[in-house]
Amino acid sequence: QVQLAESGGGFVQAGGSLRLSCAASGSIFITKAMGWYRQAPGKQRELVATITRRGSTNYADSVKGRFTISRDNAKNTVYLQMNGLKPEDTAVYYCSGSFVLVGGYNEYAYWGQGTQVTVSS
Protein backbone atom coordinates (compact mmCIF):
# COMPACT_ATOMS: atom_id res chain seq x y z
CA GLN A 1 0.00 0.00 0.00
CA VAL A 2 3.04 2.24 0.36
CA GLN A 3 6.06 2.04 -1.88
CA LEU A 4 9.40 3.62 -1.07
CA ALA A 5 11.72 4.22 -3.99
CA GLU A 6 15.35 5.00 -3.16
CA SER A 7 17.83 6.52 -5.55
CA GLY A 8 21.23 8.17 -5.53
CA GLY A 9 23.51 5.39 -4.39
CA GLY A 10 26.72 4.59 -6.16
CA PHE A 11 30.48 4.41 -6.01
CA VAL A 12 32.56 7.26 -4.66
CA GLN A 13 36.08 7.81 -3.40
CA ALA A 14 36.78 8.60 0.22
CA GLY A 15 36.06 12.23 0.98
CA GLY A 16 33.41 12.42 -1.70
CA SER A 17 29.69 13.10 -1.49
CA LEU A 18 26.45 11.44 -2.44
CA ARG A 19 22.83 12.43 -2.05
CA LEU A 20 20.22 9.76 -1.48
CA SER A 21 16.53 10.32 -2.16
CA CYS A 22 13.52 8.28 -1.14
CA ALA A 23 10.06 9.00 -2.50
CA ALA A 24 7.01 7.46 -0.89
CA SER A 25 3.87 6.74 -2.87
CA GLY A 26 0.60 4.88 -2.42
CA SER A 27 -2.42 5.21 -0.18
CA ILE A 28 -0.82 7.74 2.14
CA PHE A 29 -2.89 9.97 4.38
CA ILE A 30 -0.13 11.22 6.67
CA THR A 31 3.61 10.65 6.51
CA LYS A 32 5.06 10.54 10.02
CA ALA A 33 8.75 10.05 10.78
CA MET A 34 11.11 8.97 8.05
CA GLY A 35 14.65 7.78 8.22
CA TRP A 36 17.66 6.11 6.74
CA TYR A 37 19.28 2.92 7.93
CA ARG A 38 22.23 0.97 6.60
CA GLN A 39 23.54 -2.55 6.63
CA ALA A 40 27.12 -3.44 5.89
CA PRO A 41 28.17 -6.99 4.93
CA GLY A 42 28.17 -9.23 7.98
CA LYS A 43 26.68 -6.56 10.23
CA GLN A 44 23.27 -5.75 11.58
CA ARG A 45 21.16 -3.00 10.14
CA GLU A 46 21.78 0.26 11.99
CA LEU A 47 20.15 3.64 12.22
CA VAL A 48 21.79 6.44 10.25
CA ALA A 49 19.38 9.34 10.69
CA THR A 50 15.71 10.07 11.29
CA ILE A 51 13.52 13.10 10.83
CA THR A 52 10.07 13.83 12.19
CA ARG A 53 7.29 15.41 10.21
CA ARG A 54 8.11 18.72 11.87
CA GLY A 55 11.78 18.42 11.00
CA SER A 56 13.40 17.28 14.21
CA THR A 57 16.43 15.18 13.40
CA ASN A 58 18.48 12.45 15.03
CA TYR A 59 21.81 11.07 13.84
CA ALA A 60 24.05 8.17 14.62
CA ASP A 61 27.25 9.37 16.27
CA SER A 62 29.29 7.96 13.39
CA VAL A 63 27.71 10.31 10.85
CA LYS A 64 27.15 13.48 12.87
CA GLY A 65 28.65 16.49 11.16
CA ARG A 66 28.96 14.66 7.84
CA PHE A 67 25.43 13.59 6.92
CA THR A 68 22.30 15.73 6.75
CA ILE A 69 18.77 14.38 6.58
CA SER A 70 15.95 16.52 5.22
CA ARG A 71 12.47 16.04 3.84
CA ASP A 72 9.87 17.57 1.57
CA ASN A 73 6.46 16.83 3.04
CA ALA A 74 4.63 17.95 -0.08
CA LYS A 75 6.50 15.33 -2.09
CA ASN A 76 6.60 12.63 0.61
CA THR A 77 10.32 12.52 0.00
CA VAL A 78 13.27 12.23 2.36
CA TYR A 79 16.87 12.99 1.48
CA LEU A 80 20.25 12.10 2.91
CA GLN A 81 23.16 14.33 1.96
CA MET A 82 26.38 12.47 2.69
CA ASN A 83 29.62 14.42 2.74
CA GLY A 84 33.09 13.37 3.78
CA LEU A 85 32.34 9.75 3.00
CA LYS A 86 34.58 7.09 4.49
CA PRO A 87 35.14 3.47 3.48
CA GLU A 88 33.31 2.41 6.64
CA ASP A 89 30.17 4.10 5.27
CA THR A 90 29.99 1.37 2.63
CA ALA A 91 26.66 -0.38 3.03
CA VAL A 92 23.22 -0.86 1.59
CA TYR A 93 21.17 2.14 2.64
CA TYR A 94 17.49 1.65 3.36
CA CYS A 95 14.77 4.23 3.59
CA SER A 96 11.98 3.75 6.11
CA GLY A 97 8.87 5.65 7.01
CA SER A 98 5.82 5.51 9.22
CA PHE A 99 2.51 6.21 7.53
CA VAL A 100 -1.15 6.57 8.30
CA LEU A 101 -3.01 5.18 5.31
CA VAL A 102 -6.08 6.63 3.65
CA GLY A 103 -9.17 5.54 5.55
CA GLY A 104 -7.20 4.33 8.54
CA TYR A 105 -5.97 5.51 11.91
CA ASN A 106 -2.99 3.31 12.78
CA GLU A 107 0.60 3.90 11.79
CA TYR A 108 2.44 1.37 9.70
CA ALA A 109 6.15 1.16 8.91
CA TYR A 110 7.40 0.49 5.43
CA TRP A 111 10.88 -0.09 4.02
CA GLY A 112 12.48 0.53 0.68
CA GLN A 113 14.50 -2.04 -1.23
CA GLY A 114 17.81 -0.40 -0.46
CA THR A 115 20.49 1.32 -2.49
CA GLN A 116 24.18 0.41 -2.46
CA VAL A 117 26.76 2.97 -1.39
CA THR A 118 30.39 2.00 -1.90
CA VAL A 119 33.23 4.20 -0.72
CA SER A 120 36.74 3.36 -1.86
CA SER A 121 39.85 4.25 0.08
Coordinates of N, CA, C and O in Angstrom, one line a residue:
Q1 N 0.8 -1.2 0.0 CA 0.0 0.0 0.0 C 0.8 1.3 0.0 O 0.4 2.3 -0.3
V2 N 2.1 1.1 0.4 CA 3.0 2.2 0.4 C 4.3 1.7 -0.3 O 4.8 0.6 0.1
Q3 N 4.8 2.4 -1.2 CA 6.1 2.0 -1.9 C 7.1 3.1 -1.6 O 6.8 4.3 -1.7
L4 N 8.3 2.7 -1.3 CA 9.4 3.6 -1.1 C 10.5 3.3 -2.1 O 11.0 2.2 -2.2
A5 N 10.8 4.4 -2.9 CA 11.7 4.2 -4.0 C 13.0 5.0 -3.7 O 12.9 6.3 -3.7
E6 N 14.1 4.3 -3.5 CA 15.4 5.0 -3.2 C 16.1 5.2 -4.4 O 16.0 4.4 -5.4
S7 N 16.9 6.3 -4.4 CA 17.8 6.5 -5.6 C 19.0 7.3 -5.0 O 19.0 7.9 -3.9
G8 N 20.1 7.3 -5.9 CA 21.2 8.2 -5.5 C 22.4 7.4 -5.0 O 23.5 8.0 -4.8
G9 N 22.3 6.1 -4.8 CA 23.5 5.4 -4.4 C 24.5 5.3 -5.5 O 24.3 5.6 -6.6
G10 N 25.7 4.8 -5.1 CA 26.7 4.6 -6.2 C 28.1 4.4 -5.6 O 28.2 4.0 -4.4
F11 N 29.1 4.6 -6.4 CA 30.5 4.4 -6.0 C 31.2 5.8 -5.9 O 31.0 6.6 -6.8
V12 N 31.9 6.0 -4.8 CA 32.6 7.3 -4.7 C 33.9 7.0 -3.9 O 34.0 6.1 -3.1
Q13 N 34.8 7.9 -4.1 CA 36.1 7.8 -3.4 C 35.9 8.5 -2.0 O 35.1 9.3 -1.8
A14 N 36.8 8.0 -1.1 CA 36.8 8.6 0.2 C 36.9 10.1 0.2 O 37.7 10.7 -0.6
G15 N 36.1 10.8 1.0 CA 36.1 12.2 1.0 C 35.0 12.8 0.1 O 34.7 14.0 0.1
G16 N 34.4 12.0 -0.8 CA 33.4 12.4 -1.7 C 32.0 12.5 -1.1 O 31.8 12.4 0.1
S17 N 31.1 12.9 -1.9 CA 29.7 13.1 -1.5 C 28.7 12.4 -2.4 O 28.9 12.1 -3.5
L18 N 27.6 12.0 -1.7 CA 26.4 11.4 -2.4 C 25.2 12.0 -1.8 O 25.2 12.3 -0.6
R19 N 24.1 12.0 -2.6 CA 22.8 12.4 -2.1 C 21.8 11.3 -2.4 O 21.6 11.0 -3.5
L20 N 21.2 10.8 -1.3 CA 20.2 9.8 -1.5 C 18.8 10.4 -1.4 O 18.6 11.4 -0.7
S21 N 17.9 9.9 -2.2 CA 16.5 10.3 -2.2 C 15.6 9.1 -2.0 O 16.0 8.0 -2.4
C22 N 14.5 9.4 -1.3 CA 13.5 8.3 -1.1 C 12.1 8.9 -1.3 O 11.7 9.7 -0.4
A23 N 11.4 8.5 -2.3 CA 10.1 9.0 -2.5 C 9.0 8.0 -2.1 O 9.1 6.8 -2.6
A24 N 8.1 8.4 -1.3 CA 7.0 7.5 -0.9 C 5.8 7.7 -1.7 O 5.4 8.9 -2.0
S25 N 5.1 6.6 -2.1 CA 3.9 6.7 -2.9 C 2.9 5.7 -2.4 O 3.3 4.7 -1.8
G26 N 1.6 5.9 -2.8 CA 0.6 4.9 -2.4 C -0.5 5.5 -1.7 O -0.8 6.7 -1.8
S27 N -1.2 4.7 -0.9 CA -2.4 5.2 -0.2 C -2.1 5.9 1.1 O -2.4 5.5 2.2
I28 N -1.4 7.0 1.0 CA -0.8 7.7 2.1 C -1.8 8.9 2.5 O -2.1 9.7 1.7
F29 N -2.1 8.9 3.8 CA -2.9 10.0 4.4 C -1.9 10.9 5.1 O -2.0 12.1 4.8
I30 N -1.1 10.4 6.0 CA -0.1 11.2 6.7 C 1.2 10.5 6.7 O 1.2 9.3 7.0
T31 N 2.3 11.2 6.4 CA 3.6 10.6 6.5 C 4.2 11.1 7.8 O 4.3 12.3 8.1
K32 N 4.5 10.2 8.7 CA 5.1 10.5 10.0 C 6.6 10.6 9.9 O 7.1 11.2 9.0
A33 N 7.3 10.0 10.8 CA 8.7 10.0 10.8 C 9.3 9.2 9.6 O 8.7 8.2 9.2
M34 N 10.4 9.7 9.1 CA 11.1 9.0 8.0 C 12.6 8.9 8.4 O 13.1 9.6 9.3
G35 N 13.2 7.9 7.8 CA 14.6 7.8 8.2 C 15.4 6.9 7.3 O 14.9 6.4 6.3
W36 N 16.7 6.9 7.5 CA 17.7 6.1 6.7 C 18.4 5.2 7.7 O 18.8 5.5 8.8
Y37 N 18.5 3.9 7.2 CA 19.3 2.9 7.9 C 20.3 2.3 7.0 O 20.2 2.5 5.8
R38 N 21.3 1.6 7.5 CA 22.2 1.0 6.6 C 22.7 -0.4 7.2 O 22.6 -0.6 8.4
Q39 N 23.1 -1.2 6.2 CA 23.5 -2.5 6.6 C 24.8 -2.9 5.8 O 24.7 -3.0 4.6
A40 N 25.9 -3.0 6.5 CA 27.1 -3.4 5.9 C 27.2 -5.0 5.9 O 26.6 -5.6 6.7
P41 N 28.0 -5.5 5.0 CA 28.2 -7.0 4.9 C 28.6 -7.6 6.3 O 29.5 -7.1 6.9
G42 N 27.8 -8.6 6.7 CA 28.2 -9.2 8.0 C 27.8 -8.5 9.2 O 28.1 -8.9 10.3
K43 N 27.1 -7.4 9.1 CA 26.7 -6.6 10.2 C 25.2 -6.4 10.3 O 24.5 -6.6 9.3
Q44 N 24.7 -6.0 11.4 CA 23.3 -5.8 11.6 C 22.9 -4.4 11.0 O 23.7 -3.5 10.9
R45 N 21.6 -4.3 10.6 CA 21.2 -3.0 10.1 C 21.2 -2.0 11.3 O 20.8 -2.3 12.4
E46 N 21.6 -0.8 11.0 CA 21.8 0.3 12.0 C 21.2 1.6 11.5 O 21.1 1.9 10.3
L47 N 20.7 2.3 12.5 CA 20.2 3.6 12.2 C 21.2 4.6 11.7 O 22.3 4.6 12.3
V48 N 20.9 5.4 10.7 CA 21.8 6.4 10.3 C 21.2 7.8 10.7 O 21.9 8.6 11.4
A49 N 20.0 8.1 10.3 CA 19.4 9.3 10.7 C 17.9 9.2 10.6 O 17.4 8.5 9.7
T50 N 17.2 10.0 11.4 CA 15.7 10.1 11.3 C 15.3 11.5 11.3 O 16.0 12.4 11.8
I51 N 14.1 11.7 10.8 CA 13.5 13.1 10.8 C 12.0 13.0 11.0 O 11.3 12.2 10.4
T52 N 11.5 13.8 12.0 CA 10.1 13.8 12.2 C 9.4 14.7 11.1 O 10.0 15.4 10.4
R53 N 8.1 14.6 11.2 CA 7.3 15.4 10.2 C 7.6 16.9 10.4 O 7.6 17.7 9.4
R54 N 7.9 17.3 11.6 CA 8.1 18.7 11.9 C 9.6 19.1 11.6 O 9.9 20.3 11.8
G55 N 10.4 18.1 11.3 CA 11.8 18.4 11.0 C 12.8 18.2 12.1 O 14.0 18.5 11.9
S56 N 12.4 17.6 13.2 CA 13.4 17.3 14.2 C 14.2 16.1 13.7 O 13.7 15.1 13.2
T57 N 15.5 16.2 13.9 CA 16.4 15.2 13.4 C 17.2 14.5 14.5 O 17.4 15.0 15.6
N58 N 17.7 13.3 14.1 CA 18.5 12.4 15.0 C 19.5 11.7 14.2 O 19.1 11.2 13.1
Y59 N 20.8 11.7 14.6 CA 21.8 11.1 13.8 C 22.6 10.1 14.7 O 22.8 10.2 15.9
A60 N 23.1 9.0 14.0 CA 24.1 8.2 14.6 C 25.3 9.0 14.9 O 25.7 9.8 14.1
D61 N 26.0 8.6 15.9 CA 27.3 9.4 16.3 C 28.3 9.3 15.1 O 29.0 10.2 14.9
S62 N 28.3 8.2 14.4 CA 29.3 8.0 13.4 C 29.1 8.9 12.2 O 30.0 9.0 11.4
V63 N 28.0 9.5 12.0 CA 27.7 10.3 10.9 C 27.5 11.8 11.2 O 27.3 12.6 10.3
K64 N 27.4 12.1 12.5 CA 27.1 13.5 12.9 C 28.2 14.4 12.3 O 29.4 14.1 12.3
G65 N 27.7 15.5 11.7 CA 28.6 16.5 11.2 C 29.0 16.2 9.7 O 29.6 17.0 9.0
R66 N 28.7 15.0 9.2 CA 29.0 14.7 7.8 C 27.7 14.5 7.0 O 27.7 14.8 5.8
F67 N 26.7 13.9 7.6 CA 25.4 13.6 6.9 C 24.3 14.5 7.4 O 24.3 15.0 8.5
T68 N 23.4 14.9 6.4 CA 22.3 15.7 6.7 C 21.0 15.1 6.2 O 21.0 14.8 5.0
I69 N 20.1 14.9 7.0 CA 18.8 14.4 6.6 C 17.8 15.5 6.4 O 17.8 16.5 7.2
S70 N 17.0 15.5 5.4 CA 16.0 16.5 5.2 C 14.7 15.9 4.5 O 14.8 14.7 4.1
R71 N 13.7 16.6 4.5 CA 12.5 16.0 3.8 C 11.6 17.1 3.2 O 11.7 18.3 3.5
D72 N 10.8 16.7 2.2 CA 9.9 17.6 1.6 C 8.5 16.9 1.8 O 8.2 15.9 1.1
N73 N 7.7 17.4 2.7 CA 6.5 16.8 3.0 C 5.5 16.8 1.9 O 4.7 15.9 1.7
A74 N 5.5 17.9 1.1 CA 4.6 17.9 -0.1 C 4.9 16.8 -1.1 O 4.0 16.4 -1.8
K75 N 6.1 16.4 -1.1 CA 6.5 15.3 -2.1 C 6.6 14.0 -1.4 O 7.0 13.0 -2.1
N76 N 6.4 13.9 -0.1 CA 6.6 12.6 0.6 C 8.0 12.1 0.3 O 8.1 10.9 0.1
T77 N 9.0 12.9 0.4 CA 10.3 12.5 0.0 C 11.3 12.9 1.1 O 11.2 14.0 1.7
V78 N 12.2 12.0 1.4 CA 13.3 12.2 2.4 C 14.6 12.1 1.7 O 14.8 11.3 0.7
Y79 N 15.6 12.9 2.1 CA 16.9 13.0 1.5 C 18.0 12.7 2.5 O 17.8 12.9 3.7
L80 N 19.1 12.3 2.1 CA 20.3 12.1 2.9 C 21.5 12.6 2.1 O 21.9 12.0 1.2
Q81 N 21.9 13.8 2.6 CA 23.2 14.3 2.0 C 24.3 13.8 2.7 O 24.4 14.0 4.0
M82 N 25.2 13.1 2.0 CA 26.4 12.5 2.7 C 27.6 13.1 2.2 O 28.0 13.0 1.0
N83 N 28.3 13.8 3.1 CA 29.6 14.4 2.7 C 30.7 13.8 3.5 O 30.5 13.1 4.5
G84 N 31.9 13.9 3.1 CA 33.1 13.4 3.8 C 33.0 11.9 3.9 O 33.3 11.3 5.0
L85 N 32.6 11.2 2.9 CA 32.3 9.8 3.0 C 33.6 9.0 3.3 O 34.7 9.4 2.8
K86 N 33.5 7.9 4.1 CA 34.6 7.1 4.5 C 34.3 5.7 4.0 O 33.2 5.3 3.8
P87 N 35.4 4.9 3.9 CA 35.1 3.5 3.5 C 34.2 2.7 4.4 O 33.4 1.9 4.0
E88 N 34.2 3.1 5.7 CA 33.3 2.4 6.6 C 31.8 2.8 6.5 O 31.0 2.2 7.1
D89 N 31.6 3.8 5.6 CA 30.2 4.1 5.3 C 29.6 3.2 4.2 O 28.4 3.2 3.9
T90 N 30.5 2.3 3.6 CA 30.0 1.4 2.6 C 28.9 0.4 3.2 O 29.1 -0.2 4.2
A91 N 27.8 0.4 2.5 CA 26.7 -0.4 3.0 C 25.5 -0.3 2.0 O 25.5 0.6 1.1
V92 N 24.5 -1.1 2.3 CA 23.2 -0.9 1.6 C 22.4 0.1 2.5 O 22.3 -0.2 3.7
Y93 N 21.9 1.1 1.9 CA 21.2 2.1 2.6 C 19.7 2.0 2.4 O 19.2 1.9 1.2
Y94 N 18.9 1.9 3.5 CA 17.5 1.6 3.4 C 16.7 2.9 3.9 O 17.1 3.4 4.9
C95 N 15.7 3.2 3.2 CA 14.8 4.2 3.6 C 13.6 3.6 4.3 O 13.2 2.5 4.0
S96 N 13.1 4.3 5.4 CA 12.0 3.8 6.1 C 11.1 4.9 6.5 O 11.5 6.0 6.7
G97 N 9.8 4.6 6.6 CA 8.9 5.7 7.0 C 7.7 5.1 7.7 O 7.4 3.9 7.6
S98 N 7.0 5.9 8.5 CA 5.8 5.5 9.2 C 4.7 6.3 8.6 O 4.8 7.5 8.5
F99 N 3.6 5.6 8.3 CA 2.5 6.2 7.5 C 1.2 5.9 8.1 O 0.9 4.7 8.6
V100 N 0.3 6.8 8.1 CA -1.2 6.6 8.3 C -1.8 6.5 6.9 O -1.6 7.4 6.1
L101 N -2.5 5.4 6.7 CA -3.0 5.2 5.3 C -4.4 5.8 5.2 O -5.1 6.1 6.2
V102 N -4.8 6.1 3.9 CA -6.1 6.6 3.7 C -7.2 5.7 4.2 O -7.1 4.5 4.0
G103 N -8.1 6.3 5.0 CA -9.2 5.5 5.6 C -8.8 4.8 6.8 O -9.7 4.1 7.4
G104 N -7.6 5.0 7.3 CA -7.2 4.3 8.5 C -6.8 5.3 9.6 O -6.8 6.5 9.5
Y105 N -6.4 4.7 10.8 CA -6.0 5.5 11.9 C -4.6 5.1 12.4 O -3.9 5.8 13.1
N106 N -4.2 3.8 12.2 CA -3.0 3.3 12.8 C -1.8 3.7 11.9 O -2.0 3.9 10.7
E107 N -0.6 3.7 12.5 CA 0.6 3.9 11.8 C 1.2 2.6 11.4 O 1.2 1.6 12.1
Y108 N 1.8 2.6 10.2 CA 2.4 1.4 9.7 C 3.8 1.8 9.2 O 4.0 2.8 8.6
A109 N 4.8 0.9 9.4 CA 6.1 1.2 8.9 C 6.4 0.4 7.6 O 6.0 -0.8 7.5
Y110 N 7.0 1.1 6.7 CA 7.4 0.5 5.4 C 8.9 0.7 5.2 O 9.5 1.7 5.7
W111 N 9.5 -0.2 4.4 CA 10.9 -0.1 4.0 C 11.1 -0.1 2.5 O 10.3 -0.7 1.8
G112 N 12.1 0.6 2.1 CA 12.5 0.5 0.7 C 13.3 -0.7 0.4 O 13.7 -1.4 1.4
Q113 N 13.7 -0.9 -0.8 CA 14.5 -2.0 -1.2 C 16.0 -1.9 -1.0 O 16.7 -2.8 -1.0
G114 N 16.4 -0.6 -0.8 CA 17.8 -0.4 -0.5 C 18.6 0.1 -1.7 O 18.2 -0.3 -2.8
T115 N 19.6 0.9 -1.4 CA 20.5 1.3 -2.5 C 21.9 1.2 -2.0 O 22.2 1.5 -0.9
Q116 N 22.8 0.7 -2.9 CA 24.2 0.4 -2.5 C 25.0 1.7 -2.5 O 25.0 2.4 -3.5
V117 N 25.8 1.9 -1.4 CA 26.8 3.0 -1.4 C 28.1 2.3 -1.1 O 28.3 1.6 -0.2
T118 N 29.1 2.6 -2.0 CA 30.4 2.0 -1.9 C 31.4 3.1 -1.9 O 31.4 3.9 -2.8
V119 N 32.2 3.2 -0.9 CA 33.2 4.2 -0.7 C 34.6 3.5 -0.8 O 34.9 2.7 0.1
S120 N 35.4 3.9 -1.7 CA 36.7 3.4 -1.9 C 37.8 4.2 -1.1 O 37.6 5.4 -1.0
S121 N 38.8 3.5 -0.7 CA 39.9 4.3 0.1 C 40.9 4.8 -0.9 O 40.9 4.5 -2.0

